[in-house]
Amino acid sequence: MAIERTLSIIKPDATARNITGKIIDRLESAGLGVIAQKRTRWTKEAAETFYAVHRERPFFNDLVAFMTSGPIVLQVLEGEDAVAKNREVMGATNPSEAAPGTIRADFAEDIERNSVHGSDSAENAKQEIALCFSADEIVG
């Protein structure tokens, strides 16, 4: 197993319900270390840049509007097979399909307001981390 990094975002629906600490506890309890973290509110431009891969999809504008609707918590997580571990802890994107005990099964409101985002590959993790953090913000 390789030590890797992944990006985690605690979305506006979760920050609005004050469950940030519960989500971070799940991630840390799974062996993922938080090596960078900041609470921010994305501008429309920042959200559009981050989700540019979805620009042509019908849900793009709704996604950008949601992700700019309130504060988010950006994190860099580090650990053995961090990308896969984070995705396992998060659960399926659709909370109705998420395994019991996962973040999305326990906290998501629906498929859009599903509380968290996590990188889907090591390559995407590197790109997403670079979009959200400068090298001096990551303390690992």
mmCIF file of C-alpha atoms in Angstrom:
data_model
loop_
_atom_site.group_PDB
_atom_site.id
_atom_site.type_symbol
_atom_site.label_atom_id
_atom_site.label_comp_id
_atom_site.label_asym_id
_atom_site.label_seq_id
_atom_site.Cartn_x
_atom_site.Cartn_y
_atom_site.Cartn_z
ATOM 1 C CA MET A 1 0.000 0.000 0.000
ATOM 2 C CA ALA A 2 1.167 3.470 -0.855
ATOM 3 C CA ILE A 3 0.944 6.619 1.207
ATOM 4 C CA GLU A 4 -0.990 9.115 -0.875
ATOM 5 C CA ARG A 5 -2.934 12.342 -0.600
ATOM 6 C CA THR A 6 -6.474 13.167 -1.569
ATOM 7 C CA LEU A 7 -8.730 16.202 -1.481
ATOM 8 C CA SER A 8 -11.799 16.243 0.719
ATOM 9 C CA ILE A 9 -14.493 18.894 0.690
ATOM 10 C CA ILE A 10 -17.120 19.202 3.381
ATOM 11 C CA LYS A 11 -19.982 20.760 1.452
ATOM 12 C CA PRO A 12 -22.341 23.643 2.383
ATOM 13 C CA ASP A 13 -25.165 21.349 3.515
ATOM 14 C CA ALA A 14 -22.877 19.806 6.136
ATOM 15 C CA THR A 15 -21.324 23.068 7.344
ATOM 16 C CA ALA A 16 -24.822 24.567 7.700
ATOM 17 C CA ARG A 17 -25.808 21.693 10.003
ATOM 18 C CA ASN A 18 -22.624 21.974 12.108
ATOM 19 C CA ILE A 19 -21.510 18.394 11.428
ATOM 20 C CA THR A 20 -18.008 19.271 10.240
ATOM 21 C CA GLY A 21 -16.410 17.775 13.360
ATOM 22 C CA LYS A 22 -18.371 14.539 13.023
ATOM 23 C CA ILE A 23 -17.211 14.152 9.423
ATOM 24 C CA ILE A 24 -13.573 14.895 10.274
ATOM 25 C CA ASP A 25 -13.763 12.358 13.107
ATOM 26 C CA ARG A 26 -14.920 9.679 10.649
ATOM 27 C CA LEU A 27 -12.021 10.461 8.314
ATOM 28 C CA GLU A 28 -9.404 10.483 11.066
ATOM 29 C CA SER A 29 -10.826 7.331 12.672
ATOM 30 C CA ALA A 30 -10.335 5.599 9.312
ATOM 31 C CA GLY A 31 -6.620 6.403 9.432
ATOM 32 C CA LEU A 32 -6.612 9.510 7.246
ATOM 33 C CA GLY A 33 -4.554 12.398 8.566
ATOM 34 C CA VAL A 34 -5.624 15.988 7.932
ATOM 35 C CA ILE A 35 -2.459 17.715 6.691
ATOM 36 C CA ALA A 36 -4.133 20.881 5.387
ATOM 37 C CA GLN A 37 -7.503 22.404 6.143
ATOM 38 C CA LYS A 38 -9.337 25.672 5.613
ATOM 39 C CA ARG A 39 -12.871 26.937 5.824
ATOM 40 C CA THR A 40 -13.817 29.200 2.938
ATOM 41 C CA ARG A 41 -16.669 30.277 0.733
ATOM 42 C CA TRP A 42 -16.087 29.675 -2.952
ATOM 43 C CA THR A 43 -16.788 32.365 -5.506
ATOM 44 C CA LYS A 44 -18.713 31.385 -8.606
ATOM 45 C CA GLU A 45 -15.458 31.503 -10.562
ATOM 46 C CA ALA A 46 -13.656 29.189 -8.108
ATOM 47 C CA ALA A 47 -16.480 26.632 -8.206
ATOM 48 C CA GLU A 48 -16.670 26.805 -12.014
ATOM 49 C CA THR A 49 -12.916 26.235 -12.253
ATOM 50 C CA PHE A 50 -12.983 23.307 -9.835
ATOM 51 C CA TYR A 51 -15.913 21.609 -11.588
ATOM 52 C CA ALA A 52 -14.864 22.574 -15.159
ATOM 53 C CA VAL A 53 -14.882 18.896 -16.171
ATOM 54 C CA HIS A 54 -18.683 18.983 -15.731
ATOM 55 C CA ARG A 55 -19.247 22.271 -17.607
ATOM 56 C CA GLU A 56 -21.300 20.646 -20.385
ATOM 57 C CA ARG A 57 -23.386 18.485 -18.052
ATOM 58 C CA PRO A 58 -26.977 19.525 -17.311
ATOM 59 C CA PHE A 59 -26.341 19.730 -13.551
ATOM 60 C CA PHE A 60 -23.320 22.075 -13.800
ATOM 61 C CA ASN A 61 -25.097 25.363 -12.960
ATOM 62 C CA ASP A 62 -26.978 23.801 -10.045
ATOM 63 C CA LEU A 63 -23.733 22.301 -8.726
ATOM 64 C CA VAL A 64 -21.948 25.658 -8.881
ATOM 65 C CA ALA A 65 -24.885 27.405 -7.197
ATOM 66 C CA PHE A 66 -24.951 24.808 -4.419
ATOM 67 C CA MET A 67 -21.192 24.860 -3.822
ATOM 68 C CA THR A 68 -21.247 28.670 -3.524
ATOM 69 C CA SER A 69 -24.325 28.754 -1.272
ATOM 70 C CA GLY A 70 -22.381 28.592 1.987
ATOM 71 C CA PRO A 71 -19.050 27.835 3.598
ATOM 72 C CA ILE A 72 -17.090 24.714 2.707
ATOM 73 C CA VAL A 73 -14.160 23.012 4.407
ATOM 74 C CA LEU A 74 -11.293 22.043 2.115
ATOM 75 C CA GLN A 75 -8.879 19.397 3.367
ATOM 76 C CA VAL A 76 -5.871 17.470 2.181
ATOM 77 C CA LEU A 77 -5.973 13.984 3.646
ATOM 78 C CA GLU A 78 -2.966 11.688 3.787
ATOM 79 C CA GLY A 79 -2.691 7.985 4.486
ATOM 80 C CA GLU A 80 -2.316 4.537 2.989
ATOM 81 C CA ASP A 81 -4.372 4.394 -0.212
ATOM 82 C CA ALA A 82 -5.975 7.681 0.818
ATOM 83 C CA VAL A 83 -8.090 8.087 -2.322
ATOM 84 C CA ALA A 84 -9.765 4.685 -1.989
ATOM 85 C CA LYS A 85 -10.035 4.928 1.811
ATOM 86 C CA ASN A 86 -11.702 8.333 1.632
ATOM 87 C CA ARG A 87 -14.167 7.120 -0.996
ATOM 88 C CA GLU A 88 -14.961 4.076 1.163
ATOM 89 C CA VAL A 89 -15.617 6.257 4.228
ATOM 90 C CA MET A 90 -17.728 8.702 2.182
ATOM 91 C CA GLY A 91 -19.939 6.023 0.600
ATOM 92 C CA ALA A 92 -21.707 6.079 -2.751
ATOM 93 C CA THR A 93 -22.515 9.468 -4.314
ATOM 94 C CA ASN A 94 -26.222 8.648 -4.097
ATOM 95 C CA PRO A 95 -26.909 8.340 -0.363
ATOM 96 C CA SER A 96 -29.706 5.823 -0.988
ATOM 97 C CA GLU A 97 -27.005 3.509 -2.390
ATOM 98 C CA ALA A 98 -24.387 4.279 0.283
ATOM 99 C CA ALA A 99 -23.409 1.522 2.712
ATOM 100 C CA PRO A 100 -24.647 1.880 6.295
ATOM 101 C CA GLY A 101 -22.174 3.718 8.502
ATOM 102 C CA THR A 102 -20.691 5.805 5.686
ATOM 103 C CA ILE A 103 -20.732 9.600 5.786
ATOM 104 C CA ARG A 104 -23.263 9.888 2.989
ATOM 105 C CA ALA A 105 -25.563 7.192 4.374
ATOM 106 C CA ASP A 106 -25.586 8.903 7.764
ATOM 107 C CA PHE A 107 -25.472 12.608 6.865
ATOM 108 C CA ALA A 108 -26.441 13.280 3.228
ATOM 109 C CA GLU A 109 -29.773 14.912 2.469
ATOM 110 C CA ASP A 110 -29.944 13.802 -1.176
ATOM 111 C CA ILE A 111 -27.712 13.074 -4.162
ATOM 112 C CA GLU A 112 -26.720 16.751 -4.583
ATOM 113 C CA ARG A 113 -26.590 17.694 -0.909
ATOM 114 C CA ASN A 114 -24.468 14.681 -0.032
ATOM 115 C CA SER A 115 -22.209 16.410 2.515
ATOM 116 C CA VAL A 116 -18.775 15.568 1.066
ATOM 117 C CA HIS A 117 -16.609 15.425 -2.046
ATOM 118 C CA GLY A 118 -13.516 13.322 -2.465
ATOM 119 C CA SER A 119 -11.057 12.928 -5.321
ATOM 120 C CA ASP A 120 -11.797 9.922 -7.532
ATOM 121 C CA SER A 121 -8.199 9.100 -8.506
ATOM 122 C CA ALA A 122 -4.644 9.883 -7.416
ATOM 123 C CA GLU A 123 -4.163 11.948 -10.586
ATOM 124 C CA ASN A 124 -7.301 14.005 -9.956
ATOM 125 C CA ALA A 125 -6.319 14.383 -6.302
ATOM 126 C CA LYS A 126 -3.068 16.088 -7.320
ATOM 127 C CA GLN A 127 -4.934 18.471 -9.633
ATOM 128 C CA GLU A 128 -7.675 19.237 -7.101
ATOM 129 C CA ILE A 129 -5.193 19.798 -4.265
ATOM 130 C CA ALA A 130 -3.207 22.195 -6.463
ATOM 131 C CA LEU A 131 -6.402 24.152 -7.232
ATOM 132 C CA CYS A 132 -7.262 24.530 -3.548
ATOM 133 C CA PHE A 133 -3.953 24.748 -1.655
ATOM 134 C CA SER A 134 -0.507 26.232 -2.110
ATOM 135 C CA ALA A 135 2.433 24.020 -1.199
ATOM 136 C CA ASP A 136 3.171 26.022 1.969
ATOM 137 C CA GLU A 137 -0.368 25.390 3.287
ATOM 138 C CA ILE A 138 0.200 21.617 3.364
ATOM 139 C CA VAL A 139 1.917 20.489 6.535
ATOM 140 C CA GLY A 140 2.470 16.750 6.464
#
